[in-house]
Short mmCIF file of C-alpha atoms (C1' of nucleotides) in Angstrom, two decimals:
data_model
loop_
_atom_site.label_atom_id
_atom_site.label_comp_id
_atom_site.label_asym_id
_atom_site.label_seq_id
_atom_site.Cartn_x
_atom_site.Cartn_y
_atom_site.Cartn_z
CA MET A 51 -8.33 19.94 -14.83
CA SER A 52 -8.18 16.28 -14.05
CA THR A 53 -6.88 16.12 -10.50
CA ALA A 54 -8.63 19.22 -9.06
CA GLU A 55 -11.93 18.23 -10.73
CA GLU A 56 -11.88 14.72 -9.62
CA THR A 57 -11.11 15.87 -6.18
CA ALA A 58 -13.86 18.49 -6.42
CA GLY A 59 -16.40 15.78 -7.58
CA GLY A 60 -17.63 14.82 -4.34
CA GLU A 61 -14.92 15.22 -2.08
CA THR A 62 -14.07 18.99 -1.38
CA SER A 63 -17.47 19.25 0.35
CA ALA A 64 -16.01 16.75 2.89
CA TRP A 65 -12.88 18.85 3.15
CA GLY A 66 -14.89 21.98 3.58
CA GLU A 67 -14.81 21.50 7.29
CA VAL A 68 -11.03 21.82 7.36
CA THR A 69 -9.73 25.23 8.08
CA PRO A 70 -7.84 27.49 7.62
CA ASP A 71 -7.51 27.46 3.79
CA ALA A 72 -3.82 26.56 3.92
CA ALA A 73 -4.48 23.51 6.12
CA ARG A 74 -7.13 22.33 3.55
CA ARG A 75 -4.84 22.77 0.63
CA LEU A 76 -2.19 20.81 2.34
CA LEU A 77 -4.72 18.10 3.08
CA ILE A 78 -5.97 17.88 -0.41
CA ALA A 79 -2.41 17.73 -1.68
CA ALA A 80 -1.71 14.92 0.79
CA VAL A 81 -4.67 12.92 -0.38
CA GLU A 82 -3.51 13.17 -3.96
CA ALA A 83 0.07 12.22 -3.06
CA PHE A 84 -0.86 9.39 -0.85
CA ALA A 85 -3.20 8.01 -3.47
CA GLU A 86 -0.81 8.14 -6.22
CA ARG A 87 2.36 6.81 -4.50
CA GLY A 88 1.33 5.54 -1.00
CA TYR A 89 1.92 6.95 2.26
CA HIS A 90 5.50 5.83 2.85
CA ALA A 91 6.66 6.74 -0.65
CA THR A 92 5.32 10.29 -0.27
CA THR A 93 7.56 12.91 1.07
CA THR A 94 6.57 15.92 3.11
CA ARG A 95 8.33 17.98 0.58
CA ASP A 96 6.16 16.63 -2.19
CA ILE A 97 2.91 17.43 -0.20
CA ALA A 98 4.03 21.02 0.46
CA GLY A 99 5.08 21.43 -3.12
CA ARG A 100 1.68 20.33 -4.35
CA ALA A 101 0.00 22.90 -2.15
CA GLY A 102 2.45 25.54 -3.34
CA MET A 103 4.23 26.04 -0.04
CA SER A 104 7.62 25.39 1.48
CA PRO A 105 8.40 22.10 3.29
CA ALA A 106 8.31 23.87 6.71
CA ALA A 107 4.88 25.25 6.14
CA LEU A 108 3.31 21.78 6.68
CA TYR A 109 4.32 21.74 10.28
CA ILE A 110 2.59 24.89 11.09
CA HIS A 111 -0.78 23.16 10.53
CA TYR A 112 0.06 19.50 11.36
CA LYS A 113 2.26 18.02 13.95
CA THR A 114 3.49 15.17 11.79
CA LYS A 115 3.00 13.52 8.34
CA GLU A 116 1.02 10.85 10.10
CA GLU A 117 -1.44 13.40 11.50
CA LEU A 118 -2.31 14.26 7.92
CA LEU A 119 -3.05 10.56 7.31
CA HIS A 120 -5.03 10.30 10.44
CA ARG A 121 -7.19 13.30 9.48
CA ILE A 122 -7.81 12.10 6.09
CA SER A 123 -8.76 8.66 7.27
CA ARG A 124 -11.14 9.88 9.86
CA ILE A 125 -12.98 12.33 7.70
CA GLY A 126 -13.03 9.74 4.85
CA HIS A 127 -14.49 7.14 7.14
CA GLU A 128 -17.07 9.48 8.47
CA LYS A 129 -18.12 10.29 5.09
CA ALA A 130 -18.34 6.59 4.18
CA LEU A 131 -20.31 5.84 7.36
CA GLU A 132 -22.72 8.75 6.53
CA ILE A 133 -23.31 7.45 2.98
CA LEU A 134 -24.18 3.92 4.33
CA ARG A 135 -26.22 5.27 7.31
CA THR A 136 -28.39 7.52 5.03
CA ALA A 137 -29.21 4.50 2.74
CA ALA A 138 -29.85 2.16 5.78
CA ARG A 139 -32.31 4.57 7.40
CA ARG A 140 -34.31 5.76 4.41
CA GLU A 141 -37.81 4.57 3.62
CA GLY A 142 -38.37 1.51 1.55
CA THR A 143 -37.95 -2.29 1.44
CA ALA A 144 -34.62 -3.93 2.52
CA ALA A 145 -33.87 -4.62 -1.20
CA GLU A 146 -34.32 -0.95 -2.03
CA ARG A 147 -32.20 0.10 0.90
CA LEU A 148 -29.47 -2.39 0.13
CA ALA A 149 -29.30 -1.38 -3.58
CA ASP A 150 -29.17 2.30 -2.47
CA ALA A 151 -26.39 1.54 -0.01
CA VAL A 152 -24.31 -0.35 -2.52
CA SER A 153 -24.79 2.00 -5.44
CA SER A 154 -24.04 5.11 -3.54
CA PHE A 155 -21.10 3.56 -1.63
CA VAL A 156 -19.61 2.22 -4.99
CA ARG A 157 -20.21 5.65 -6.54
CA TRP A 158 -18.12 7.19 -3.75
CA HIS A 159 -15.35 4.68 -4.31
CA ALA A 160 -15.31 5.33 -8.01
CA GLY A 161 -15.82 9.03 -8.24
CA GLY A 162 -13.60 9.80 -5.33
CA ARG A 163 -11.11 7.07 -5.98
CA THR A 164 -8.29 9.30 -4.86
CA THR A 165 -9.72 9.62 -1.34
CA ALA A 166 -11.14 6.18 -1.17
CA ARG A 167 -7.85 4.57 -2.04
CA VAL A 168 -6.06 6.34 0.87
CA VAL A 169 -8.98 5.57 3.25
CA GLN A 170 -9.14 1.92 2.41
CA TYR A 171 -5.59 0.88 1.80
CA GLU A 172 -3.35 3.10 3.94
CA LEU A 173 -4.87 2.24 7.28
CA ASP A 174 -1.86 0.10 8.35
CA SER A 175 0.38 3.04 8.01
CA LEU A 176 -1.23 4.53 11.09
CA GLY A 177 0.02 4.17 14.60
CA PRO A 178 -1.87 1.71 16.88
CA ASP A 179 -4.11 4.13 18.56
CA ALA A 180 -5.14 5.96 15.41
CA ARG A 181 -5.62 2.71 13.62
CA GLU A 182 -7.97 1.44 16.46
CA GLU A 183 -10.03 4.58 16.22
CA ILE A 184 -10.52 4.16 12.56
CA LEU A 185 -11.23 0.48 12.83
CA ALA A 186 -14.09 1.32 15.14
CA LEU A 187 -15.61 3.52 12.41
CA ARG A 188 -15.02 0.73 9.91
CA ARG A 189 -16.87 -1.74 12.23
CA GLN A 190 -19.89 0.68 12.25
CA CYS A 191 -19.91 0.70 8.38
CA ASP A 192 -20.08 -3.14 8.40
CA ALA A 193 -22.82 -2.98 10.91
CA GLU A 194 -24.98 -0.66 8.78
CA VAL A 195 -24.83 -3.10 5.87
CA ARG A 196 -25.27 -6.13 8.13
CA GLY A 197 -28.42 -4.42 9.56
CA ILE A 198 -30.02 -4.09 6.23
CA ILE A 199 -29.25 -7.73 5.39
CA GLU A 200 -30.74 -8.87 8.62
CA ASP A 201 -33.91 -6.76 7.91
CA GLY A 202 -34.16 -8.42 4.54
CA ILE A 203 -33.93 -11.84 6.03
CA ALA A 204 -36.40 -11.01 8.72
CA SER A 205 -38.96 -9.71 6.30
CA GLY A 206 -38.49 -12.75 4.04
CA GLU A 207 -37.07 -10.73 1.10
CA PHE A 208 -33.58 -12.16 1.29
CA ASP A 209 -32.36 -15.73 1.20
CA VAL A 210 -28.80 -15.70 2.82
CA LEU A 211 -26.84 -18.54 4.14
CA ASP A 212 -24.18 -16.70 6.14
CA VAL A 213 -24.96 -13.15 7.22
CA LYS A 214 -21.46 -12.18 8.28
CA GLY A 215 -19.76 -13.74 5.30
CA THR A 216 -22.31 -12.04 2.80
CA THR A 217 -21.86 -8.68 4.59
CA LEU A 218 -18.08 -9.02 4.04
CA ALA A 219 -18.55 -10.00 0.44
CA VAL A 220 -20.77 -6.98 -0.13
CA MET A 221 -18.16 -4.64 1.43
CA SER A 222 -15.57 -6.34 -0.76
CA LEU A 223 -17.30 -5.63 -3.94
CA CYS A 224 -17.66 -1.99 -2.90
CA ILE A 225 -14.28 -1.40 -1.54
CA ASP A 226 -12.32 -3.15 -4.26
CA VAL A 227 -13.69 -0.66 -6.72
CA ALA A 228 -11.07 1.71 -5.33
CA ARG A 229 -8.32 -0.65 -6.44
CA TRP A 230 -9.27 -1.15 -10.02
CA PHE A 231 -11.57 1.76 -11.01
CA ASN A 232 -9.94 4.02 -13.61
CA VAL A 233 -11.22 7.56 -14.38
CA ASP A 234 -10.19 7.21 -17.97
CA GLY A 235 -11.73 3.67 -18.29
CA PRO A 236 -14.84 2.61 -20.02
CA TRP A 237 -17.11 3.07 -16.98
CA ALA A 238 -18.80 5.91 -15.19
CA PRO A 239 -19.21 5.68 -11.44
CA ASP A 240 -22.90 5.62 -11.87
CA GLU A 241 -22.81 2.53 -14.14
CA VAL A 242 -20.51 0.59 -11.79
CA GLY A 243 -22.80 1.48 -8.90
CA ALA A 244 -25.92 0.19 -10.79
CA LEU A 245 -24.07 -2.98 -11.77
CA ASP A 246 -22.83 -3.90 -8.35
CA ALA A 247 -26.17 -2.98 -6.69
CA ASP A 248 -27.72 -5.54 -9.08
CA LEU A 249 -25.07 -8.16 -8.31
CA VAL A 250 -25.43 -7.65 -4.50
CA LEU A 251 -29.22 -8.15 -4.81
CA ARG A 252 -28.48 -11.55 -6.65
CA MET A 253 -26.15 -12.39 -3.82
CA VAL A 254 -28.91 -12.04 -1.22
CA GLY A 255 -31.36 -14.06 -3.21
CA VAL A 256 -33.56 -11.34 -4.47
CA LYS A 257 -35.13 -11.99 -7.97
CA MET B 26 0.39 -23.39 11.08
CA SER B 27 2.04 -20.21 11.84
CA THR B 28 4.16 -18.33 9.44
CA ALA B 29 6.40 -21.15 8.35
CA GLU B 30 3.39 -23.45 7.76
CA GLU B 31 1.36 -20.72 6.15
CA THR B 32 4.13 -19.89 3.91
CA ALA B 33 4.65 -23.66 3.22
CA GLY B 34 1.02 -24.16 2.72
CA GLY B 35 0.76 -23.34 -0.95
CA GLU B 36 3.74 -20.99 -1.30
CA THR B 37 7.11 -22.64 -0.75
CA SER B 38 6.25 -24.88 -3.66
CA ALA B 39 6.17 -21.86 -5.71
CA TRP B 40 9.42 -20.58 -4.25
CA GLY B 41 10.96 -23.99 -4.87
CA GLU B 42 12.15 -22.84 -8.32
CA VAL B 43 14.23 -20.03 -6.79
CA THR B 44 17.80 -21.05 -6.23
CA PRO B 45 20.28 -21.01 -4.55
CA ASP B 46 19.06 -21.45 -1.06
CA ALA B 47 20.09 -18.17 0.20
CA ALA B 48 18.36 -16.40 -2.61
CA ARG B 49 15.09 -18.27 -1.69
CA ARG B 50 15.41 -17.40 2.02
CA LEU B 51 15.87 -13.76 1.07
CA LEU B 52 12.88 -13.90 -1.18
CA ILE B 53 10.69 -15.43 1.49
CA ALA B 54 11.87 -12.80 4.02
CA ALA B 55 11.01 -10.12 1.50
CA VAL B 56 7.55 -11.48 1.02
CA GLU B 57 6.92 -11.52 4.75
CA ALA B 58 8.37 -7.93 5.18
CA PHE B 59 6.41 -6.43 2.29
CA ALA B 60 3.24 -8.13 3.35
CA GLU B 61 3.56 -6.77 6.92
CA ARG B 62 4.74 -3.19 6.28
CA GLY B 63 4.52 -2.61 2.59
CA TYR B 64 7.33 -2.32 -0.02
CA HIS B 65 8.37 1.25 0.76
CA ALA B 66 8.25 0.92 4.49
CA THR B 67 10.46 -2.24 4.36
CA THR B 68 14.17 -1.74 4.54
CA THR B 69 16.79 -3.96 2.94
CA ARG B 70 18.38 -4.33 6.38
CA ASP B 71 15.02 -5.86 7.65
CA ILE B 72 14.86 -8.25 4.71
CA ALA B 73 18.42 -9.40 5.24
CA GLY B 74 17.99 -9.66 8.96
CA ARG B 75 14.89 -11.89 8.64
CA ALA B 76 17.02 -14.22 6.34
CA GLY B 77 19.66 -14.24 9.04
CA MET B 78 22.25 -12.37 6.76
CA SER B 79 24.06 -9.14 6.65
CA PRO B 80 22.56 -6.19 4.67
CA ALA B 81 25.23 -6.65 2.03
CA ALA B 82 24.33 -10.25 1.36
CA LEU B 83 21.13 -9.23 -0.40
CA TYR B 84 23.10 -7.59 -3.21
CA ILE B 85 24.85 -10.77 -4.07
CA HIS B 86 21.58 -12.38 -5.19
CA TYR B 87 19.45 -9.38 -6.28
CA LYS B 88 20.59 -6.20 -8.05
CA THR B 89 18.07 -3.94 -6.16
CA LYS B 90 15.20 -4.08 -3.70
CA GLU B 91 12.80 -3.60 -6.60
CA GLU B 92 14.16 -6.81 -8.29
CA LEU B 93 12.90 -8.68 -5.26
CA LEU B 94 9.38 -7.28 -5.63
CA HIS B 95 9.43 -7.89 -9.30
CA ARG B 96 10.42 -11.54 -8.93
CA ILE B 97 7.72 -11.94 -6.14
CA SER B 98 5.15 -10.41 -8.31
CA ARG B 99 5.94 -12.54 -11.42
CA ILE B 100 6.08 -15.78 -9.53
CA GLY B 101 2.90 -15.01 -7.58
CA HIS B 102 0.94 -13.96 -10.59
CA GLU B 103 2.12 -17.10 -12.50
CA LYS B 104 0.81 -19.14 -9.57
CA ALA B 105 -2.43 -17.37 -9.59
CA LEU B 106 -2.83 -17.84 -13.37
CA GLU B 107 -2.15 -21.52 -13.06
CA ILE B 108 -4.91 -21.89 -10.33
CA LEU B 109 -7.42 -20.15 -12.49
CA ARG B 110 -6.32 -22.00 -15.66
CA THR B 111 -6.50 -25.23 -14.04
CA ALA B 112 -10.06 -24.66 -12.84
CA ALA B 113 -11.12 -23.23 -16.34
CA ARG B 114 -9.82 -26.12 -18.26
CA ARG B 115 -11.12 -29.08 -16.05
CA GLU B 116 -14.03 -31.17 -17.09
CA GLY B 117 -17.60 -30.18 -16.00
CA THR B 118 -20.34 -27.58 -16.30
CA ALA B 119 -19.40 -23.89 -16.50
CA ALA B 120 -21.04 -23.62 -12.96
CA GLU B 121 -18.74 -26.28 -11.69
CA ARG B 122 -15.67 -24.69 -13.17
CA LEU B 123 -16.63 -21.27 -12.01
CA ALA B 124 -17.21 -22.51 -8.46
CA ASP B 125 -13.93 -24.38 -8.62
CA ALA B 126 -11.92 -21.25 -9.88
CA VAL B 127 -13.42 -19.01 -7.16
CA SER B 128 -13.09 -21.38 -4.25
CA SER B 129 -9.43 -22.28 -5.08
CA PHE B 130 -8.53 -18.70 -6.06
CA VAL B 131 -9.97 -17.56 -2.78
CA ARG B 132 -8.31 -20.25 -0.84
CA TRP B 133 -5.04 -19.07 -2.25
CA HIS B 134 -5.75 -15.56 -1.19
CA ALA B 135 -6.67 -16.44 2.23
CA GLY B 136 -4.13 -19.27 3.00
CA GLY B 137 -1.33 -17.43 1.32
CA ARG B 138 -2.44 -13.96 2.50
CA THR B 139 1.21 -13.05 2.88
CA THR B 140 2.12 -13.58 -0.67
CA ALA B 141 -1.22 -12.53 -2.12
CA ARG B 142 -1.17 -9.17 -0.33
CA VAL B 143 2.20 -8.32 -2.01
CA VAL B 144 1.03 -9.61 -5.35
CA GLN B 145 -2.13 -7.77 -5.43
CA TYR B 146 -1.42 -4.48 -3.63
CA GLU B 147 2.27 -3.61 -4.26
CA LEU B 148 2.02 -3.48 -8.04
CA ASP B 149 2.40 0.28 -8.15
CA SER B 150 5.69 0.12 -6.44
CA LEU B 151 7.19 -1.39 -9.54
CA GLY B 152 8.84 0.51 -12.29
CA PRO B 153 6.83 1.14 -15.62
CA ASP B 154 8.52 -1.91 -17.50
CA ALA B 155 8.00 -4.43 -14.71
CA ARG B 156 4.48 -3.24 -13.97
CA GLU B 157 3.44 -3.61 -17.55
CA GLU B 158 4.76 -7.23 -17.63
CA ILE B 159 2.71 -8.02 -14.50
CA LEU B 160 -0.33 -6.25 -15.82
CA ALA B 161 -0.27 -8.58 -18.88
CA LEU B 162 -0.35 -11.61 -16.53
CA ARG B 163 -3.23 -9.97 -14.73
CA ARG B 164 -5.18 -9.46 -17.93
CA GLN B 165 -4.65 -13.24 -18.52
CA CYS B 166 -6.15 -14.02 -15.13
CA ASP B 167 -9.27 -11.96 -15.97
CA ALA B 168 -9.55 -13.65 -19.32
CA GLU B 169 -9.68 -17.13 -17.87
CA VAL B 170 -12.64 -16.12 -15.53
CA ARG B 171 -14.43 -14.25 -18.22
CA GLY B 172 -13.99 -17.28 -20.48
CA ILE B 173 -15.81 -19.50 -17.94
CA ILE B 174 -18.64 -17.00 -17.61
CA GLU B 175 -19.07 -16.70 -21.37
CA ASP B 176 -19.20 -20.50 -21.57
CA GLY B 177 -21.92 -20.41 -19.03
CA ILE B 178 -23.99 -17.94 -20.94
CA ALA B 179 -23.48 -19.86 -24.21
CA SER B 180 -24.65 -23.08 -22.65
CA GLY B 181 -27.68 -21.33 -20.94
CA GLU B 182 -26.43 -22.02 -17.47
CA PHE B 183 -25.75 -18.40 -16.55
CA ASP B 184 -28.00 -15.29 -16.74
CA VAL B 185 -25.63 -12.35 -16.77
CA LEU B 186 -26.27 -8.69 -17.82
CA ASP B 187 -22.74 -7.39 -18.17
CA VAL B 188 -19.99 -9.95 -18.82
CA LYS B 189 -17.07 -7.67 -18.23
CA GLY B 190 -18.53 -6.04 -15.19
CA THR B 191 -19.49 -9.41 -13.66
CA THR B 192 -16.03 -10.70 -14.29
CA LEU B 193 -14.53 -7.80 -12.51
CA ALA B 194 -16.93 -8.24 -9.50
CA VAL B 195 -15.90 -11.87 -9.27
CA MET B 196 -12.22 -10.87 -9.24
CA SER B 197 -13.08 -8.22 -6.67
CA LEU B 198 -14.57 -10.79 -4.24
CA CYS B 199 -11.55 -13.03 -4.52
CA ILE B 200 -8.78 -10.38 -4.43
CA ASP B 201 -10.32 -8.35 -1.58
CA VAL B 202 -10.01 -11.54 0.58
CA ALA B 203 -6.31 -10.67 0.74
CA ARG B 204 -7.14 -7.31 2.36
CA TRP B 205 -9.50 -8.46 5.12
CA PHE B 206 -8.51 -12.12 5.82
CA ASN B 207 -7.07 -12.65 9.27
CA VAL B 208 -5.37 -16.01 10.01
CA ASP B 209 -6.49 -15.79 13.62
CA GLY B 210 -10.06 -14.88 12.69
CA PRO B 211 -13.22 -17.04 12.78
CA TRP B 212 -12.86 -18.43 9.18
CA ALA B 213 -10.76 -21.09 7.59
CA PRO B 214 -9.64 -20.60 3.99
CA ASP B 215 -11.78 -23.46 2.89
CA GLU B 216 -14.88 -21.90 4.34
CA VAL B 217 -14.31 -18.59 2.76
CA GLY B 218 -13.73 -20.31 -0.57
CA ALA B 219 -17.03 -22.20 -0.34
CA LEU B 220 -18.93 -19.14 0.71
CA ASP B 221 -17.62 -16.93 -2.01
CA ALA B 222 -18.13 -19.67 -4.64
CA ASP B 223 -21.78 -19.84 -3.67
CA LEU B 224 -22.08 -16.12 -3.81
CA VAL B 225 -20.54 -15.91 -7.22
CA LEU B 226 -22.93 -18.54 -8.56
CA ARG B 227 -25.79 -16.45 -7.35
CA MET B 228 -24.30 -13.50 -9.20
CA VAL B 229 -24.30 -15.35 -12.56
CA GLY B 230 -27.87 -16.46 -11.93
CA VAL B 231 -27.37 -20.13 -11.10
CA LYS B 232 -30.05 -21.67 -8.76
"C1'" DG C 216 1.82 53.91 14.02
"C1'" DG C 217 3.52 50.42 17.23
"C1'" DG C 218 2.87 45.59 19.05
"C1'" DG C 219 1.51 41.03 19.02
"C1'" DA C 220 -0.32 37.09 16.77
"C1'" DC C 221 -0.28 34.42 12.84
"C1'" DT C 222 1.76 32.60 8.68
"C1'" DC C 223 5.37 31.37 6.06
"C1'" DT C 224 10.41 30.64 4.47
"C1'" DA C 225 15.56 29.41 4.06
"C1'" DA C 226 18.77 26.70 6.05
"C1'" DG C 227 20.04 22.86 8.05
"C1'" DC C 228 20.19 19.02 11.81
"C1'" DG C 229 20.34 14.19 12.88
"C1'" DC C 230 19.26 10.02 11.05
"C1'" DT C 231 18.31 6.15 8.15
"C1'" DC C 232 17.98 4.75 3.65
"C1'" DG C 233 19.61 1.80 -0.74
"C1'" DC C 234 23.63 0.38 -2.05
"C1'" DT C 235 29.01 -0.34 -2.53
"C1'" DC C 236 33.54 -1.89 -1.59
"C1'" DA C 237 37.63 -4.08 0.38
"C1'" DC C 238 38.34 -7.96 2.42
"C1'" DC C 239 37.43 -12.72 4.54
"C1'" DT C 240 36.11 -17.44 4.43
"C1'" DT C 241 34.82 -22.06 2.50
"C1'" DC C 242 35.50 -25.65 -0.75
"C1'" DG C 243 35.77 -28.69 -5.00
"C1'" DG C 244 39.38 -29.79 -8.55
"C1'" DC C 245 43.99 -31.17 -9.59
"C1'" DG D 293 48.36 -28.35 -0.55
"C1'" DC D 294 47.43 -24.69 -3.49
"C1'" DC D 295 44.06 -21.79 -6.29
"C1'" DG D 296 40.16 -19.54 -8.07
"C1'" DA D 297 35.37 -19.07 -7.79
"C1'" DA D 298 31.37 -18.30 -5.08
"C1'" DG D 299 29.18 -16.53 -1.06
"C1'" DG D 300 29.56 -13.81 2.84
"C1'" DT D 301 30.89 -9.67 6.03
"C1'" DG D 302 31.87 -4.80 8.43
"C1'" DA D 303 32.27 -0.37 7.51
"C1'" DG D 304 30.58 3.33 5.35
"C1'" DC D 305 29.16 6.64 1.18
"C1'" DG D 306 26.12 9.99 -0.73
"C1'" DA D 307 21.45 11.09 -0.69
"C1'" DG D 308 17.20 12.11 0.86
"C1'" DC D 309 14.15 11.79 4.80
"C1'" DG D 310 11.02 14.02 8.70
"C1'" DC D 311 11.25 17.62 11.30
"C1'" DT D 312 13.19 22.07 13.71
"C1'" DT D 313 14.56 26.71 14.22
"C1'" DA D 314 15.55 31.65 13.57
"C1'" DG D 315 13.67 35.22 11.62
"C1'" DA D 316 10.95 38.00 7.93
"C1'" DG D 317 6.43 39.52 6.18
"C1'" DT D 318 1.56 40.61 6.79
"C1'" DC D 319 -2.57 41.87 9.10
"C1'" DC D 320 -5.57 43.63 12.70
"C1'" DC D 321 -6.65 45.99 17.08
"C1'" DC D 322 -5.70 49.78 19.90
#
DNA sequence: GGGGACTCTAAGCGCTCGCTCACCTTCGGC
DNA sequence: GCCGAAGGTGAGCGAGCGCTTAGAGTCCCC
């Protein structure tokens, strides 16, 4: 049960808010199809077929194919933001919070690679308005990470030359996991999370 | 340095080997179109139009639209490999060679973002045979970076826990530049290259 | 048990896609 | 000055696209 299980791993919880059931099945089918082939190469017939429905059924629940991508992007970014926000606001030193943020964010990208891939790489397929809405969420994600780094500098824990650039690099490390991570590869999401957390701490001058 | 210059920056040199002139113009037009809209969202009419030709002219020089992507991917990966190989084989300490590799590789991704975007993110749009050929080049790129890191460990310069994971992280940092870099943004390619080189040296435990 | 809301389907519309084909130029060699 | 190759065009083919529509099945409330 590769696909269903992978999607179930940490993602169905996020799709739980999507109702009714048929709409959720279509959305999950769309995530899988977009992740595999890309938004433009995916046909509405393919999405409906994966959900076990006729092509027309899609349009009962969604106005257009783009609305599916929009919904997926928004829910995915909200989940990403929640992950980072949780890590940023917990108790602990800046180093602990940064390591927590990176490892959980990386775990999300690795374990939910299907969703993460769509969320991170299909943004440009959205129309201008939808893209701007999603970009605002993305800036909030950046801000959470930057906040932790600034805290660490203020407390003297971190030694950082360029806050904005280092923040971008941290995000790069996390997001790029969605590009290369392979479920059948040698790593478990936990391992990549721990490894990248260690590397990020080195980047900010801890140890 | 708009599109023409950006393309000229480090890329037309690479396209110089493409002849005749019309074939090169089509190829450059395809790079721009693929980078802007993605492979599947780009039409052959758009490519031909950008090159100032009729839609049919494309098929005099290329058998299919996919052949264009294949050619772009191969030439781009060969250029990337050449950049990394040059840095890996120069004189100097492992730290100097790693910093050189990262900064020049990042400069290529930032300055030639148009090409790099196609090369790094449109791989899955190729057919199985072509993809496998390109993946072989990509593995060679990884190997060059891993080689430098292993040299640094052997010489005692670097302190690295996981060679394979650290190599992947270094590549992530470089490649992801193609996703976020904006020509009109606050950074010059040189600056990003220097910043990321510094961060990578921290990751391998130098300083 | 009849009516309305909701869900889904079969069929297909209009359009654009990748690609082809018949034909037209341009030009160097003799 | 004629000829064949090379490089180009306008028109258009078959296919598949996103999406619509007319109508059938199902369920719940009265």
